PDB file of C-alpha atoms in Angstrom:
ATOM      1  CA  UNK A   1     -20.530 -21.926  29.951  1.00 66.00           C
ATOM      2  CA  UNK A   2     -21.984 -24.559  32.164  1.00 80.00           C
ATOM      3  CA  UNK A   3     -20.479 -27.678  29.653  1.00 94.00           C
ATOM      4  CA  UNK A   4     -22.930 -30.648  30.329  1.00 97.00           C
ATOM      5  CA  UNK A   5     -25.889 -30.281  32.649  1.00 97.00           C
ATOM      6  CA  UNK A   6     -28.165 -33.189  33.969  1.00 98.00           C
ATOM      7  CA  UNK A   7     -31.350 -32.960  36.077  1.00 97.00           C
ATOM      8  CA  UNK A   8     -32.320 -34.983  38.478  1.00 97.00           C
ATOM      9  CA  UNK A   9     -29.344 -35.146  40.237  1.00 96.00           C
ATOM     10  CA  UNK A  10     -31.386 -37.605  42.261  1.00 96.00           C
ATOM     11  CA  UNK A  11     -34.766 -39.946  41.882  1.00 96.00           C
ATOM     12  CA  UNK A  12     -36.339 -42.772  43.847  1.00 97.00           C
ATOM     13  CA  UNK A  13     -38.281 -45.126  41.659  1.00 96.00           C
ATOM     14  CA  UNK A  14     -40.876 -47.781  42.509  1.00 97.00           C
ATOM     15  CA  UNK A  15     -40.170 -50.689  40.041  1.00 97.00           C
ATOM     16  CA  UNK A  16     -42.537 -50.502  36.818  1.00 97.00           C
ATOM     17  CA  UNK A  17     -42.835 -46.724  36.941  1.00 97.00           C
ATOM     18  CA  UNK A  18     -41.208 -44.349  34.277  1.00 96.00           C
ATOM     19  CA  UNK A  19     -38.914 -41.464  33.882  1.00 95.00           C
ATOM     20  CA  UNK A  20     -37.155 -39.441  31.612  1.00 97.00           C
ATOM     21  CA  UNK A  21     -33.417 -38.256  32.420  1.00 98.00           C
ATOM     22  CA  UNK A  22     -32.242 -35.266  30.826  1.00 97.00           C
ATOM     23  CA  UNK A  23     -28.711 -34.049  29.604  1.00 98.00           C
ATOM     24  CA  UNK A  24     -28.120 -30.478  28.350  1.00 98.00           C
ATOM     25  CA  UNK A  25     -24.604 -29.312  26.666  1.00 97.00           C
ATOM     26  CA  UNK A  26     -23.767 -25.999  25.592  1.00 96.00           C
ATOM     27  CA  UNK A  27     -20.783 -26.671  23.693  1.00 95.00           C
ATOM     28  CA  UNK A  28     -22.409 -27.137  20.206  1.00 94.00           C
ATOM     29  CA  UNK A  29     -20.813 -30.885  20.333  1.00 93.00           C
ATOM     30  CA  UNK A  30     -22.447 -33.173  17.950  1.00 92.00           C
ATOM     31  CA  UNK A  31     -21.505 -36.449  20.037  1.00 92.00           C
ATOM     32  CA  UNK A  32     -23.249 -37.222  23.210  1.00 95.00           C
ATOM     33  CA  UNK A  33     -23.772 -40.609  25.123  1.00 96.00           C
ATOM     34  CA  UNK A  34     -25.157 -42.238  28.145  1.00 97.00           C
ATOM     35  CA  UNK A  35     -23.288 -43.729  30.356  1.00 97.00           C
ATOM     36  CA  UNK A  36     -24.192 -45.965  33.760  1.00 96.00           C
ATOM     37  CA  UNK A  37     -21.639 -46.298  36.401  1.00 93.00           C
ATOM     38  CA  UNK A  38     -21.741 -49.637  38.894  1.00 88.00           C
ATOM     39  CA  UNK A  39     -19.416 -50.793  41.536  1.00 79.00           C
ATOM     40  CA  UNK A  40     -16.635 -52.148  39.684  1.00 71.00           C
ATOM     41  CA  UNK A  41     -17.514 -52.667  36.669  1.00 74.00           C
ATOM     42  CA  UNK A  42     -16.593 -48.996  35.182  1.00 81.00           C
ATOM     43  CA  UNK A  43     -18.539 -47.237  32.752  1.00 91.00           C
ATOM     44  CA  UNK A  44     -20.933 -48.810  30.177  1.00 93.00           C
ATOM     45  CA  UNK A  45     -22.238 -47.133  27.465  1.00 94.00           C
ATOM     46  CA  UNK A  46     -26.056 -47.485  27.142  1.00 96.00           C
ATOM     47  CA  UNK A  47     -26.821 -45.357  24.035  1.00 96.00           C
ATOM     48  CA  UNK A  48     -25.213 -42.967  22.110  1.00 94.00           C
ATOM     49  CA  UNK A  49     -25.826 -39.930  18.985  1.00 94.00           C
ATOM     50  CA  UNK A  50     -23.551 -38.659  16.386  1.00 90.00           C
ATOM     51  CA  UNK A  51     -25.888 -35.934  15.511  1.00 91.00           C
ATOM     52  CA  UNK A  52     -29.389 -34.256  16.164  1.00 94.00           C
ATOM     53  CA  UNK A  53     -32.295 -36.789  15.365  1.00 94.00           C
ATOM     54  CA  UNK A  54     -29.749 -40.019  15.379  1.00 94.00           C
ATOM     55  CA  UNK A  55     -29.567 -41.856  18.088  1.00 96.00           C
ATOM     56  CA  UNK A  56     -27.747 -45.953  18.896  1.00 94.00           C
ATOM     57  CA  UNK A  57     -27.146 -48.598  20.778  1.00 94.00           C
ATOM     58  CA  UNK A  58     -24.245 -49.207  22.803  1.00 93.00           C
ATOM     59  CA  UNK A  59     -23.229 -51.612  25.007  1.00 91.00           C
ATOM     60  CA  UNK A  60     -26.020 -52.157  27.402  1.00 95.00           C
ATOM     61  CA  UNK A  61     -29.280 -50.708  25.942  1.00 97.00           C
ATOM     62  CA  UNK A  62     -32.001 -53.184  26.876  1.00 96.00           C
ATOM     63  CA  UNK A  63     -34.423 -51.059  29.063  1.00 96.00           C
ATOM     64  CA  UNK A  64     -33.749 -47.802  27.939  1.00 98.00           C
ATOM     65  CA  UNK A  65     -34.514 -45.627  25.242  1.00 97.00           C
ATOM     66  CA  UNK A  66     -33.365 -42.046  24.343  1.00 98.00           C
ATOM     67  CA  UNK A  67     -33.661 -39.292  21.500  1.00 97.00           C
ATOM     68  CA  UNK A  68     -32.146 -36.583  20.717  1.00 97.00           C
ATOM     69  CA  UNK A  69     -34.701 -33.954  19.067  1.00 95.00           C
ATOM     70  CA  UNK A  70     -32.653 -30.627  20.048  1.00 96.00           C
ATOM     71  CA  UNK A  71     -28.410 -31.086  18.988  1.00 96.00           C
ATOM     72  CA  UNK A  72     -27.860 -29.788  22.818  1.00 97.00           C
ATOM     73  CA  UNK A  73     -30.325 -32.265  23.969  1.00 98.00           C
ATOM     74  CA  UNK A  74     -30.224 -36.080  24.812  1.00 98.00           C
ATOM     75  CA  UNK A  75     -32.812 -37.632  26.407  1.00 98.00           C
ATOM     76  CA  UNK A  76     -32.567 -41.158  28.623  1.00 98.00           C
ATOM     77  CA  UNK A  77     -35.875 -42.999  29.366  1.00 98.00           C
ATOM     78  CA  UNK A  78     -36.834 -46.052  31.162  1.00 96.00           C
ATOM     79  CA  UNK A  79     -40.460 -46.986  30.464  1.00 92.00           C
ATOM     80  CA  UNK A  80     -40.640 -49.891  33.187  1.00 96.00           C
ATOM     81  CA  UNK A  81     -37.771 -49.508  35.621  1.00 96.00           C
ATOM     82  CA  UNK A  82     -36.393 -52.068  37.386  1.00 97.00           C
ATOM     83  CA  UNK A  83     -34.198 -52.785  40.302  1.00 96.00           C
ATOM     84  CA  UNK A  84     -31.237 -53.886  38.115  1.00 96.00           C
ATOM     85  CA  UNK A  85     -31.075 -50.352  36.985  1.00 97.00           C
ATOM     86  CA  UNK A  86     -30.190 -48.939  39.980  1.00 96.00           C
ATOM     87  CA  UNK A  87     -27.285 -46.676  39.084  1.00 96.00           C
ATOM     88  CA  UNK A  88     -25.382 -43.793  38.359  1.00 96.00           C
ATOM     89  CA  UNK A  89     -26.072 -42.008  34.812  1.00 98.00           C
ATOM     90  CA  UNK A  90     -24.214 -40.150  33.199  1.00 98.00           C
ATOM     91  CA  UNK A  91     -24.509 -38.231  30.210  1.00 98.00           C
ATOM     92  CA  UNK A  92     -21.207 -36.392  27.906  1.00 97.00           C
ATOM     93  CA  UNK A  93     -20.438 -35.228  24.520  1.00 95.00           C
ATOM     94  CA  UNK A  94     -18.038 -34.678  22.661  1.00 92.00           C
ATOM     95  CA  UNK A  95     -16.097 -32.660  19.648  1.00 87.00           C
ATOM     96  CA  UNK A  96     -16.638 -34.066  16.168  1.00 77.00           C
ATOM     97  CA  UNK A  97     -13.883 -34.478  13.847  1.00 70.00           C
ATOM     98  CA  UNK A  98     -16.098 -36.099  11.217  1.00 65.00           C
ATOM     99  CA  UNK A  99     -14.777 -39.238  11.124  1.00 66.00           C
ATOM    100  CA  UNK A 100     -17.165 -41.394  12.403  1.00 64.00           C
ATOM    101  CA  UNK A 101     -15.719 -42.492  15.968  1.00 65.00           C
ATOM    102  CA  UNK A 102     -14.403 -41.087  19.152  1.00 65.00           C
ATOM    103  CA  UNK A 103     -11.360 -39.486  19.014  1.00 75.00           C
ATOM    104  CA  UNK A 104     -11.966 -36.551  21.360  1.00 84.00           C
ATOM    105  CA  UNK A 105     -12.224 -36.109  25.146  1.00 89.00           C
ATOM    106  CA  UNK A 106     -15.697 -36.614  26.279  1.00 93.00           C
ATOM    107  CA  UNK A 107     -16.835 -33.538  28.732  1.00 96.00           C
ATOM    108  CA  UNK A 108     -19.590 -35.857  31.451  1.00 97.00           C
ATOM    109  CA  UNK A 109     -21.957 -34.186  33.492  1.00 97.00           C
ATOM    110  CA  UNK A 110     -22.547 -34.681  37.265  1.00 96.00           C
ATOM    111  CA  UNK A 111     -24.366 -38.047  36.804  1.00 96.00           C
ATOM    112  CA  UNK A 112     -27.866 -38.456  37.527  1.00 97.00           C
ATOM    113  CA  UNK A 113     -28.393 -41.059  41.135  1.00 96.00           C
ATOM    114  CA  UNK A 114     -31.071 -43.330  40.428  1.00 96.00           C
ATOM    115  CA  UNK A 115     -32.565 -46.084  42.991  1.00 96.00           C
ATOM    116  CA  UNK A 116     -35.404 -48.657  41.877  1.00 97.00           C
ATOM    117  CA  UNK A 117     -37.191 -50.143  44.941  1.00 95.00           C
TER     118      UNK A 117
ATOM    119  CA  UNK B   1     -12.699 -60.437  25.793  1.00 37.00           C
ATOM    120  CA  UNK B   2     -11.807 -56.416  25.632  1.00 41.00           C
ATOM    121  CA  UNK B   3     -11.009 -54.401  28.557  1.00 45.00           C
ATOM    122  CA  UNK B   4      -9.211 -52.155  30.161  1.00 50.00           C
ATOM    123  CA  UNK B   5      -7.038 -52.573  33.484  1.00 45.00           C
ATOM    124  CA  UNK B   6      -5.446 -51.884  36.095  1.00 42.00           C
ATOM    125  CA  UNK B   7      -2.645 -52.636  38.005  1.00 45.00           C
ATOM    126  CA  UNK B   8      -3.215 -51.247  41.370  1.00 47.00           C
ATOM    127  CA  UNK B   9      -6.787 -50.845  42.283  1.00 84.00           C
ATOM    128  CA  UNK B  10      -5.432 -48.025  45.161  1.00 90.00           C
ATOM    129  CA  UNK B  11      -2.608 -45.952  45.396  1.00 93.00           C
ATOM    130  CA  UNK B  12      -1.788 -44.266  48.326  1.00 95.00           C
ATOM    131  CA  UNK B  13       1.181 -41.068  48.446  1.00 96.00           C
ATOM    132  CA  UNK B  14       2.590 -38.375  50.804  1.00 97.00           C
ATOM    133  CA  UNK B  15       1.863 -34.965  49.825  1.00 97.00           C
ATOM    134  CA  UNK B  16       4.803 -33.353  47.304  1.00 96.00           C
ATOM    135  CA  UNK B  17       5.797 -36.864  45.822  1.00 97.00           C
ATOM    136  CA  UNK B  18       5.173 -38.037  42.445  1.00 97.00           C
ATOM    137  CA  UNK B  19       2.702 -40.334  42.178  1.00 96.00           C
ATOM    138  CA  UNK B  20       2.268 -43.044  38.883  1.00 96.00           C
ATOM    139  CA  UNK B  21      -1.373 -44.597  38.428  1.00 95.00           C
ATOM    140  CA  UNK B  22      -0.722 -47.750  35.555  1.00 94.00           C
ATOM    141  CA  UNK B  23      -3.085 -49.683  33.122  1.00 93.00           C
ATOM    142  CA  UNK B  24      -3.334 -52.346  30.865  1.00 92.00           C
ATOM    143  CA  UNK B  25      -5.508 -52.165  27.314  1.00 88.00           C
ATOM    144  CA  UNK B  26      -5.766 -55.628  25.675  1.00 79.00           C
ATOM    145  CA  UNK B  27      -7.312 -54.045  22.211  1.00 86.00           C
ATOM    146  CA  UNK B  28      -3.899 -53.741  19.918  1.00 86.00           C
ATOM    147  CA  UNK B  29      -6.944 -51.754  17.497  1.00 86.00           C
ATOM    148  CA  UNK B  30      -6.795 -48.843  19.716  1.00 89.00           C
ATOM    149  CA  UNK B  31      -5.064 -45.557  18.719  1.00 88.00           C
ATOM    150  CA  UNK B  32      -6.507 -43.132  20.876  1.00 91.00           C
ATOM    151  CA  UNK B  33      -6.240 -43.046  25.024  1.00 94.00           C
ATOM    152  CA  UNK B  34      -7.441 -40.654  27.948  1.00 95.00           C
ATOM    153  CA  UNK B  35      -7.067 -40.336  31.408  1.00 96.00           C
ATOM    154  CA  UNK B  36      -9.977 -39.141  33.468  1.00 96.00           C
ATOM    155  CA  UNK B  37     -10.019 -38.340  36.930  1.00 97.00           C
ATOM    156  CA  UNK B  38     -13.326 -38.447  39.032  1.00 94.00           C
ATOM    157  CA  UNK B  39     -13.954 -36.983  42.725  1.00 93.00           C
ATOM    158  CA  UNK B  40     -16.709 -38.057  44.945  1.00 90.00           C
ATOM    159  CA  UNK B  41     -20.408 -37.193  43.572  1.00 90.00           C
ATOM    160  CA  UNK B  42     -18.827 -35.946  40.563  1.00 94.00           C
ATOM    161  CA  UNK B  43     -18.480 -36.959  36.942  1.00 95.00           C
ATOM    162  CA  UNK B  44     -15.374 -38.270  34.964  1.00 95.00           C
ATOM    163  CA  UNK B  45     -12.962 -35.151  34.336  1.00 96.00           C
ATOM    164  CA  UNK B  46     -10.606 -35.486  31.482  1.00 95.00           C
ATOM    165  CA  UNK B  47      -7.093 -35.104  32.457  1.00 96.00           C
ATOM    166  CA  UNK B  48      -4.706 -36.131  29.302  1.00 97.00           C
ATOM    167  CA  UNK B  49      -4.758 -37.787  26.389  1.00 95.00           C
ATOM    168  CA  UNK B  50      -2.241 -39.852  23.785  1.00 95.00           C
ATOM    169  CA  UNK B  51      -2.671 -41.146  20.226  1.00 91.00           C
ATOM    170  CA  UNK B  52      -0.957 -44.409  18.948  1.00 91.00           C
ATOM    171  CA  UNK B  53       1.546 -41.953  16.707  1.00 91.00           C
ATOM    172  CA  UNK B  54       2.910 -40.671  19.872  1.00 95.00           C
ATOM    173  CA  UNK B  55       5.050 -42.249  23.622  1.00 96.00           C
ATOM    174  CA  UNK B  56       4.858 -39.412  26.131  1.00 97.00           C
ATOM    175  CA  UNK B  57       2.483 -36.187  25.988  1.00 97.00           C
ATOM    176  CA  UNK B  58       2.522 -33.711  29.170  1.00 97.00           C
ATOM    177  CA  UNK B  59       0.657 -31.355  30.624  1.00 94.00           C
ATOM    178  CA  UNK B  60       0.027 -29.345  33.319  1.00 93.00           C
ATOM    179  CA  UNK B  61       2.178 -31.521  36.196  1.00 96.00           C
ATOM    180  CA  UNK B  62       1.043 -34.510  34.489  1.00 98.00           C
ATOM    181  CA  UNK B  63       2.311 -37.080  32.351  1.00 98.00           C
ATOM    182  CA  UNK B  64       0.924 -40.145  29.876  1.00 98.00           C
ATOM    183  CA  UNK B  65       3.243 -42.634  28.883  1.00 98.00           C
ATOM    184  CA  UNK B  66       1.962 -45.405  26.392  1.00 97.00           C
ATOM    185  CA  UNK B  67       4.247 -48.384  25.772  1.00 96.00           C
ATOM    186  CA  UNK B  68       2.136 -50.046  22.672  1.00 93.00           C
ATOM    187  CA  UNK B  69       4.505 -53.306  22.659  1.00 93.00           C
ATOM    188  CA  UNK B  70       3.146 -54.494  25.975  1.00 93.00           C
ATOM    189  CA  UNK B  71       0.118 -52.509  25.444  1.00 93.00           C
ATOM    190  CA  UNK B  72       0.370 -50.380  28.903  1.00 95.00           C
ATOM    191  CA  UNK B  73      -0.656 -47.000  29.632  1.00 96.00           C
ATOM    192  CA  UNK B  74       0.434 -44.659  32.630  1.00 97.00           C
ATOM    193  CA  UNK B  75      -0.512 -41.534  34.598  1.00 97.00           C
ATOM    194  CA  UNK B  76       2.577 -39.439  36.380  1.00 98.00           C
ATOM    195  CA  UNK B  77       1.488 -36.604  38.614  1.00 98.00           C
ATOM    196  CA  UNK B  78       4.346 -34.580  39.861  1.00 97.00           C
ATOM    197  CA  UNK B  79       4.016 -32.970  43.576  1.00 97.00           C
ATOM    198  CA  UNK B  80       0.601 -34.644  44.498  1.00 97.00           C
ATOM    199  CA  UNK B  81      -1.449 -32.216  46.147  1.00 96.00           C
ATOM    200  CA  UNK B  82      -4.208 -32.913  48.622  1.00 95.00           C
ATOM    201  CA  UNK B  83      -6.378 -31.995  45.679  1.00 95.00           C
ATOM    202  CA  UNK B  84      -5.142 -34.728  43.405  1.00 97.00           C
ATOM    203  CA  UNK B  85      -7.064 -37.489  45.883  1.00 96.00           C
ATOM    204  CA  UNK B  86      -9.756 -39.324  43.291  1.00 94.00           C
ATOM    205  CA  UNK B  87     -10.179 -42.059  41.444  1.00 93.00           C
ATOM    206  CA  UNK B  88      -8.240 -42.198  38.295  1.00 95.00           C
ATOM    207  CA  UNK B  89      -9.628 -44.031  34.669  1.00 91.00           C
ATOM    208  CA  UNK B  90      -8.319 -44.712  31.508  1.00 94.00           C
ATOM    209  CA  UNK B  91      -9.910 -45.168  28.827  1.00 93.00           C
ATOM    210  CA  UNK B  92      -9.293 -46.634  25.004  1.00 92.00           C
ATOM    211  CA  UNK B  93     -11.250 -45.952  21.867  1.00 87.00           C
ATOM    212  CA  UNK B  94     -10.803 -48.972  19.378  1.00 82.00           C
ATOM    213  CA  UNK B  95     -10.474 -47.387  15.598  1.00 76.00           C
ATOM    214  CA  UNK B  96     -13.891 -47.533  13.762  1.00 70.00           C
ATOM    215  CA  UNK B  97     -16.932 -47.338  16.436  1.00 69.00           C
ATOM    216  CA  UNK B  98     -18.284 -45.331  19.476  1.00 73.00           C
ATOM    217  CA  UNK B  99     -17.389 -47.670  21.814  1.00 77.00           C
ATOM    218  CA  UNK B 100     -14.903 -46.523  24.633  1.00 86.00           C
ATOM    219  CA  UNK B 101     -13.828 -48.828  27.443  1.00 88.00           C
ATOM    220  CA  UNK B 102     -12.781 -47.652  30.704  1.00 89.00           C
ATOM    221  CA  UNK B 103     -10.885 -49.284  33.232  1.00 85.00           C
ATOM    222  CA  UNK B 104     -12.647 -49.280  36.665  1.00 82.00           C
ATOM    223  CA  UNK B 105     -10.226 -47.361  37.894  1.00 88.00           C
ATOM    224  CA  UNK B 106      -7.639 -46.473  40.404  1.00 91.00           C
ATOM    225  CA  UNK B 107      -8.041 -44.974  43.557  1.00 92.00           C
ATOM    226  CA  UNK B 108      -5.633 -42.456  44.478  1.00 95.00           C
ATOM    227  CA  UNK B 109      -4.968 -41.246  48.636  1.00 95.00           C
ATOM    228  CA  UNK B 110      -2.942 -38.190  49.119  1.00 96.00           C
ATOM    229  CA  UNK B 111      -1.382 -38.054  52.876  1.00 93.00           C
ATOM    230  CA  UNK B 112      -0.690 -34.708  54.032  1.00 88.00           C
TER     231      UNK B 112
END
């Protein structure tokens, strides 16, 4: 049971080029999120799915885009990075309860360190 | 605006004491709390968590306390252990929504 997975662990971008993050789980969770983590200023959520094929917008999504084709996949993808995303990503999911909200520990991965030059 | 605080941005403790990481939520529409604790290069691990129906829920050498009249939430670790040295966040979840707000967390040295 390796819980939540994410590859790269680390990437070097020049600004304007592209790239896909990925997040695995293997808990059969129908949450999962993503997450970037700056010097005091905590985590933000960027997007977010309550199911396979559903994906939203959370709190800083501007930039990004994800989908989630596969229930223990969620995908995070800047098409045209830039140096303000310089970051740590991270990616979690979480237990369902069906009622439409959080309400249930989140299990994160390792985060994903990304630099934009 | 909404967020979640703290009161102590680093706490530092000998080895074998009890040690009590504190936090301020400022959303009274929140009924459901965790603490996560996060080590160097690694991601968020949930420690604990409370609902709004409950005051104290323990674990494993670890308590949560949540005080709902001044809106405060804390962490008590019994015997710190060298291991216990992270950086501690809680976290609120707002009824209705996806949207959970973390403090930015708490940084906690163990002495040996």
């Amino acid at each position: 049971n390796a819980g939540v997975t994410q590859t790269p662990k680390f990437r070097v971008l020049k600004t304007g080029q592209s790239m896909t993050l990925l997040c695995a789980q293997d808990m059969n969770h129908e949450y999962m999120y993503w997450y970037r983590q700056d010097p005091g200023m905590g985590l933000r959520l960027i997007h977010y799915s309550v199911g396979e094929g559903t994906t939203a917008k959370g709190e800083v999504p501007d930039g990004y885009n994800v989908s989630r084709l596969k229930k223990q996949n969620f995908l995070l993808g800047l098409e045209s990075a830039a140096p303000s995303q310089t970051s740590v990503y991270f990616c979690a999911s979480s237990y369902s309860l069906g009622t439409g909200r959080v309400n249930q520990p989140q299990h994160f991965g390792d985060g994903t360190r990304l630099s934009i030059l | 605006g909404e967020s979640v605080g703290l009161h102590l941005p680093t706490l530092s403790v000998q080895e074998g004491d009890n040690s009590i990481i504190n936090c301020a939520y400022s959303n009274s529409a929140s009924d459901y709390f965790i603490w996560y604790k996060q080590e160097s290069g690694k991601g968020p691990q949930f420690i604990i968590d409370i609902r709004s129906n409950m005051d104290k829920r323990q674990g494993q050498r670890v308590t949560v306390l949540l005080n709902k009249t001044v809106k405060h939430l804390s962490l008590q670790i019994a015997a710190t252990q060298p291991g216990d040295s992270a950086v501690y966040f809680c976290a609120e979840n707002p009824t209705g929504g996806f949207k959970t707000i973390f403090g930015a967390g708490t940084r906690l040295f163990v002495k040996a």
